[in-house]
Short mmCIF file of N, CA and C in Angstrom, two decimals:
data_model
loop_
_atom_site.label_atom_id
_atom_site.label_comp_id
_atom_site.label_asym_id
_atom_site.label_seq_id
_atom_site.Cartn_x
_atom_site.Cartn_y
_atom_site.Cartn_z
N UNK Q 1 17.93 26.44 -8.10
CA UNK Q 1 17.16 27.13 -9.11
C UNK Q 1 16.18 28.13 -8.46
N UNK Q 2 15.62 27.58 -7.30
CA UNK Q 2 14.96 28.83 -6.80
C UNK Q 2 15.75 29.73 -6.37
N UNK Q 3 16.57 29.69 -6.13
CA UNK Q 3 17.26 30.83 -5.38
C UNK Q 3 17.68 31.53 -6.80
N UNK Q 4 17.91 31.51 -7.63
CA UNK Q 4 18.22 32.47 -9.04
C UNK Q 4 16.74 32.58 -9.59
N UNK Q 5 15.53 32.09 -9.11
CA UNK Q 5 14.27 32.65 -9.83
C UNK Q 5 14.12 33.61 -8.52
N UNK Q 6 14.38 33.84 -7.18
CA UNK Q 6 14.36 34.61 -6.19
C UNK Q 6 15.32 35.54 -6.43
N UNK Q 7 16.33 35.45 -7.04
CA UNK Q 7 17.45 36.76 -7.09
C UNK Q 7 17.01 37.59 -8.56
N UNK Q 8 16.15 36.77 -9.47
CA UNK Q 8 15.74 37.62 -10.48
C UNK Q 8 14.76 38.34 -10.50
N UNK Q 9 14.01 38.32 -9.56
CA UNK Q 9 12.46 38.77 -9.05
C UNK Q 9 12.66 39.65 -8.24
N UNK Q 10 13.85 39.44 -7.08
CA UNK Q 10 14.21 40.23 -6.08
C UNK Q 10 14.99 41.67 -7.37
N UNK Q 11 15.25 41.45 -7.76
CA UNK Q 11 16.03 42.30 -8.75
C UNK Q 11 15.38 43.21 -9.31
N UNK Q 12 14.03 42.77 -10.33
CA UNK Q 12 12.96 43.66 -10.00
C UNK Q 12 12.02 44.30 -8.97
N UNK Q 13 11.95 43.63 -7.76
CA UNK Q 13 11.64 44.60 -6.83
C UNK Q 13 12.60 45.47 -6.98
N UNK Q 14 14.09 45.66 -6.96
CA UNK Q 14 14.82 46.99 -6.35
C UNK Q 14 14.51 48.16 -7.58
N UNK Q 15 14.14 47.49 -8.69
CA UNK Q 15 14.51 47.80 -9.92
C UNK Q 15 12.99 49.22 -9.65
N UNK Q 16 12.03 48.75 -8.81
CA UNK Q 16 10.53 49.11 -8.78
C UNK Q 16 10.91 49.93 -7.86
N UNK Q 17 11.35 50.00 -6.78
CA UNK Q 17 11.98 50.77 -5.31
C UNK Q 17 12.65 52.19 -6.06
N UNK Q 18 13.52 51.21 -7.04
CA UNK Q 18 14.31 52.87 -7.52
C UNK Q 18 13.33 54.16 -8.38
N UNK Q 19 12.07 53.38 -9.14
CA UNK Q 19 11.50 54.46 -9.46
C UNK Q 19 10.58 55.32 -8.45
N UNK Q 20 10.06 54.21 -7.28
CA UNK Q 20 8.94 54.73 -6.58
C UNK Q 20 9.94 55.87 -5.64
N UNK Q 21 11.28 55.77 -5.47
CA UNK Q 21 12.46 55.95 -4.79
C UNK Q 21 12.41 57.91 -5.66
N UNK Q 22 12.42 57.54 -6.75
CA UNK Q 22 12.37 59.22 -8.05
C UNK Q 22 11.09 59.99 -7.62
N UNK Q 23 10.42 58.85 -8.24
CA UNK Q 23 8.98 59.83 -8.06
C UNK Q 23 8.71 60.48 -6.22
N UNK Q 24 9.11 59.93 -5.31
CA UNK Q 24 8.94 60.46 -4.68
C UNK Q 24 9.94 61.40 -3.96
N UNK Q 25 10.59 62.30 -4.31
CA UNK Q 25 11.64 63.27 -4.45
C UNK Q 25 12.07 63.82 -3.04
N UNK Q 26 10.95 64.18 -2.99
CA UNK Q 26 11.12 65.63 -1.63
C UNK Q 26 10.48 64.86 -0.69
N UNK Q 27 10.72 63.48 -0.36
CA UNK Q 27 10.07 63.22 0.75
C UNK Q 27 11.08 63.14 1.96
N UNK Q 28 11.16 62.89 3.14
CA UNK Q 28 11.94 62.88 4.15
C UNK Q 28 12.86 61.85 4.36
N UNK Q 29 13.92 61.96 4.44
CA UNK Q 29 15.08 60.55 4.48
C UNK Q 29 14.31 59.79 5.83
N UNK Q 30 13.74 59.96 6.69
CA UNK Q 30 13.16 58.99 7.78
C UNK Q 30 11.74 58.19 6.77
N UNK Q 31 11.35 58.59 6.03
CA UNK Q 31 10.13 58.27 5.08
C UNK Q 31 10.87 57.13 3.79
N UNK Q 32 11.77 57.64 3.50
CA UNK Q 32 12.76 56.77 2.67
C UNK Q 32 13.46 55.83 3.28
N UNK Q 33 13.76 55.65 4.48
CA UNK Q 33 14.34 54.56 5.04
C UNK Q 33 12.88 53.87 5.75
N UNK Q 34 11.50 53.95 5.71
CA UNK Q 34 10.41 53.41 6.12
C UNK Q 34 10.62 52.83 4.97
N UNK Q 35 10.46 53.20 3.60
CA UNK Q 35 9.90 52.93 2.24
C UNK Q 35 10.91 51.56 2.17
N UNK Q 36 12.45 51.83 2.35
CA UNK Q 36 12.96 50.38 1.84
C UNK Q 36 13.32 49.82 2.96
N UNK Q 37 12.87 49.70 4.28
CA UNK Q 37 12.44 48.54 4.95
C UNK Q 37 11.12 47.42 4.35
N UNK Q 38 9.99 48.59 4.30
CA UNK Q 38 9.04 47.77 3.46
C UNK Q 38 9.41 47.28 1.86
N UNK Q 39 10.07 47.35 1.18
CA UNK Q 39 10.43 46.65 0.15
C UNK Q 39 11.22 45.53 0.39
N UNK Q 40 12.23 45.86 1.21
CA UNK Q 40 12.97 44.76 1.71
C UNK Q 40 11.86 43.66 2.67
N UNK Q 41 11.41 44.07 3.26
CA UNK Q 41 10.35 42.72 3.77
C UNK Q 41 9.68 42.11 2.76
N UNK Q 42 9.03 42.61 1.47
CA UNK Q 42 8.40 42.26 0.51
C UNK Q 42 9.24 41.66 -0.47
N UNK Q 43 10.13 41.77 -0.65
CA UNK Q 43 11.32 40.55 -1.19
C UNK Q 43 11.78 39.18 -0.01
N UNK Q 44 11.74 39.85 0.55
CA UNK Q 44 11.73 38.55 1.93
C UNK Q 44 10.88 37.95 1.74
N UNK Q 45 9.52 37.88 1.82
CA UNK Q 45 8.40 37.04 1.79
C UNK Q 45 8.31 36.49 0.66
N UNK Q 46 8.55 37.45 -0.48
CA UNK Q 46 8.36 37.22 -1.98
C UNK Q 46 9.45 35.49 -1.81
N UNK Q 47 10.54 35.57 -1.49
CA UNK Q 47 11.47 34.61 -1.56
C UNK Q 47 11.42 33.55 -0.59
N UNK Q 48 10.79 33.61 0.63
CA UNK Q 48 9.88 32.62 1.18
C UNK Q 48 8.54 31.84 0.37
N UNK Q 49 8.14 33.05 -0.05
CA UNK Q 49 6.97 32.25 -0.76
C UNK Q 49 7.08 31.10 -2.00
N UNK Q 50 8.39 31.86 -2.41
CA UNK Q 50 8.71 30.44 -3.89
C UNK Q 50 9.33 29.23 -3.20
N UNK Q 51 10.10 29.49 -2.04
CA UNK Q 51 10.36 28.18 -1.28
C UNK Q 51 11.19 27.94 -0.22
N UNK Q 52 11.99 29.26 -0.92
CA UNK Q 52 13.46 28.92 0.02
C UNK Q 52 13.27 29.15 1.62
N UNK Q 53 14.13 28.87 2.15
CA UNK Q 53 14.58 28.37 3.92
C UNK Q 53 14.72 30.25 4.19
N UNK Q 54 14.29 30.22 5.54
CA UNK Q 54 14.07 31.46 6.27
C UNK Q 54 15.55 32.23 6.06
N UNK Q 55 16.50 31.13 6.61
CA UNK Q 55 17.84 31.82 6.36
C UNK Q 55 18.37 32.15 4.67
N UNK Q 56 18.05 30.79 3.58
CA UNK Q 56 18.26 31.48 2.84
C UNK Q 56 17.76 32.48 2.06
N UNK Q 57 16.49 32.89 2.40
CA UNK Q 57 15.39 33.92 1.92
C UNK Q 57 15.98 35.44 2.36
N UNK Q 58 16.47 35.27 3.49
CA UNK Q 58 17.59 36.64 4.30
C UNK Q 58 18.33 36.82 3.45
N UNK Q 59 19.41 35.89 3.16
CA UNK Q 59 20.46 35.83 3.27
C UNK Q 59 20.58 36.83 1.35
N UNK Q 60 19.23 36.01 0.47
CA UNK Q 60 19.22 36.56 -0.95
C UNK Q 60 18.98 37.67 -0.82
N UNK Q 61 17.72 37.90 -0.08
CA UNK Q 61 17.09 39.59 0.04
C UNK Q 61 18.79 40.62 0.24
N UNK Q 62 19.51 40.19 1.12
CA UNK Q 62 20.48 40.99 1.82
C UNK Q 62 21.41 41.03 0.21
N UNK Q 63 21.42 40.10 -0.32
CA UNK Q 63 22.37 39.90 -1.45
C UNK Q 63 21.90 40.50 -2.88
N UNK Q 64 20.48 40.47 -3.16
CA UNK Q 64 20.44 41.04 -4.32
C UNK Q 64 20.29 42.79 -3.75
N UNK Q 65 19.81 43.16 -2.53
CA UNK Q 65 19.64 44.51 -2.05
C UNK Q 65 21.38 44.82 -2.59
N UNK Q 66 22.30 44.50 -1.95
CA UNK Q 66 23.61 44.94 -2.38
C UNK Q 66 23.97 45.12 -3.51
N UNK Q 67 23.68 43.97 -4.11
CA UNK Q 67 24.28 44.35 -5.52
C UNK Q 67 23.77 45.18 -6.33
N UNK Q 68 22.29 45.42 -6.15
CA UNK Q 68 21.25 46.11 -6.65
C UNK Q 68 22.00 47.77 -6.84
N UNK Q 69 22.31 48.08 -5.06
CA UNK Q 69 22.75 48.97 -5.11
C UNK Q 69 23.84 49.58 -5.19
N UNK Q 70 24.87 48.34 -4.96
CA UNK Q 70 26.24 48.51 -5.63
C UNK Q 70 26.33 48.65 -6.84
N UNK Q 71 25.73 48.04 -7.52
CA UNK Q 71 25.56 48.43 -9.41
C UNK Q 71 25.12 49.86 -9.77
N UNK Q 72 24.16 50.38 -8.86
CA UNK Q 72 23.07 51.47 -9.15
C UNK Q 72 24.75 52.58 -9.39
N UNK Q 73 25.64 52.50 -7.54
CA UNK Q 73 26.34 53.73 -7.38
C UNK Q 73 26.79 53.61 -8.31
N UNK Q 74 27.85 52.35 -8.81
CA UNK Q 74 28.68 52.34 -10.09
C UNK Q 74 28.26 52.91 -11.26
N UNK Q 75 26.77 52.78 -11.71
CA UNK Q 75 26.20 52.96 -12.84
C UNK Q 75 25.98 54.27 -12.90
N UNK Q 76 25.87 55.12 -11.45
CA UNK Q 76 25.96 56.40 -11.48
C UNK Q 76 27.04 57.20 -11.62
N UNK Q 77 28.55 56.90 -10.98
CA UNK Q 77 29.72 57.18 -10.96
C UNK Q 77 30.28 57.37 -12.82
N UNK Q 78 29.47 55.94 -13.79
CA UNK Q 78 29.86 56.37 -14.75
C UNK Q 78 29.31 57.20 -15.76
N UNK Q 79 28.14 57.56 -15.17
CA UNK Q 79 27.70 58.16 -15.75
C UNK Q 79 28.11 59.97 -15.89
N UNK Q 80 28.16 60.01 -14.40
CA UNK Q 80 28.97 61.58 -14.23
C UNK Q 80 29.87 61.89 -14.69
#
């Protein structure tokens, strides 16, 4: 159960990444790959902090990051 209250939380972090991700437009792809390292650590901890094991706290972060953004391309692909 924690690990699905960690993949639903983690979900809104990406969900928060993608707007701060808009609003900040014209910034530098080295500035954008700073930006979601630090989100990705902050879902890491976030998912340590409710309980789960170091590995499985990785292992979600790595898993909702994917799908997050595997959904995003798809959701974009159909949209075009």
């Amino acid at each position: 159960m924690k690990a699905y209250v960690a993949f639903l939380v983690q979900m809104m972090i990406w969900s928060s990444f993608s707007i701060i991700e808009w609003l900040s437009g014209r910034d530098r792809p080295f500035f954008r790959g700073v930006m979601l390292c630090v989100f990705m650590y902050i879902a890491f901890l976030l998912a340590r902090r409710l309980g789960l094991a170091t590995r499985q706290a990785a292992l979600t972060t790595i898993g909702t990051a994917a799908v997050y953004f595997a959904g995003q391309q798809w959701v974009w692909q159909a949209v075009q």
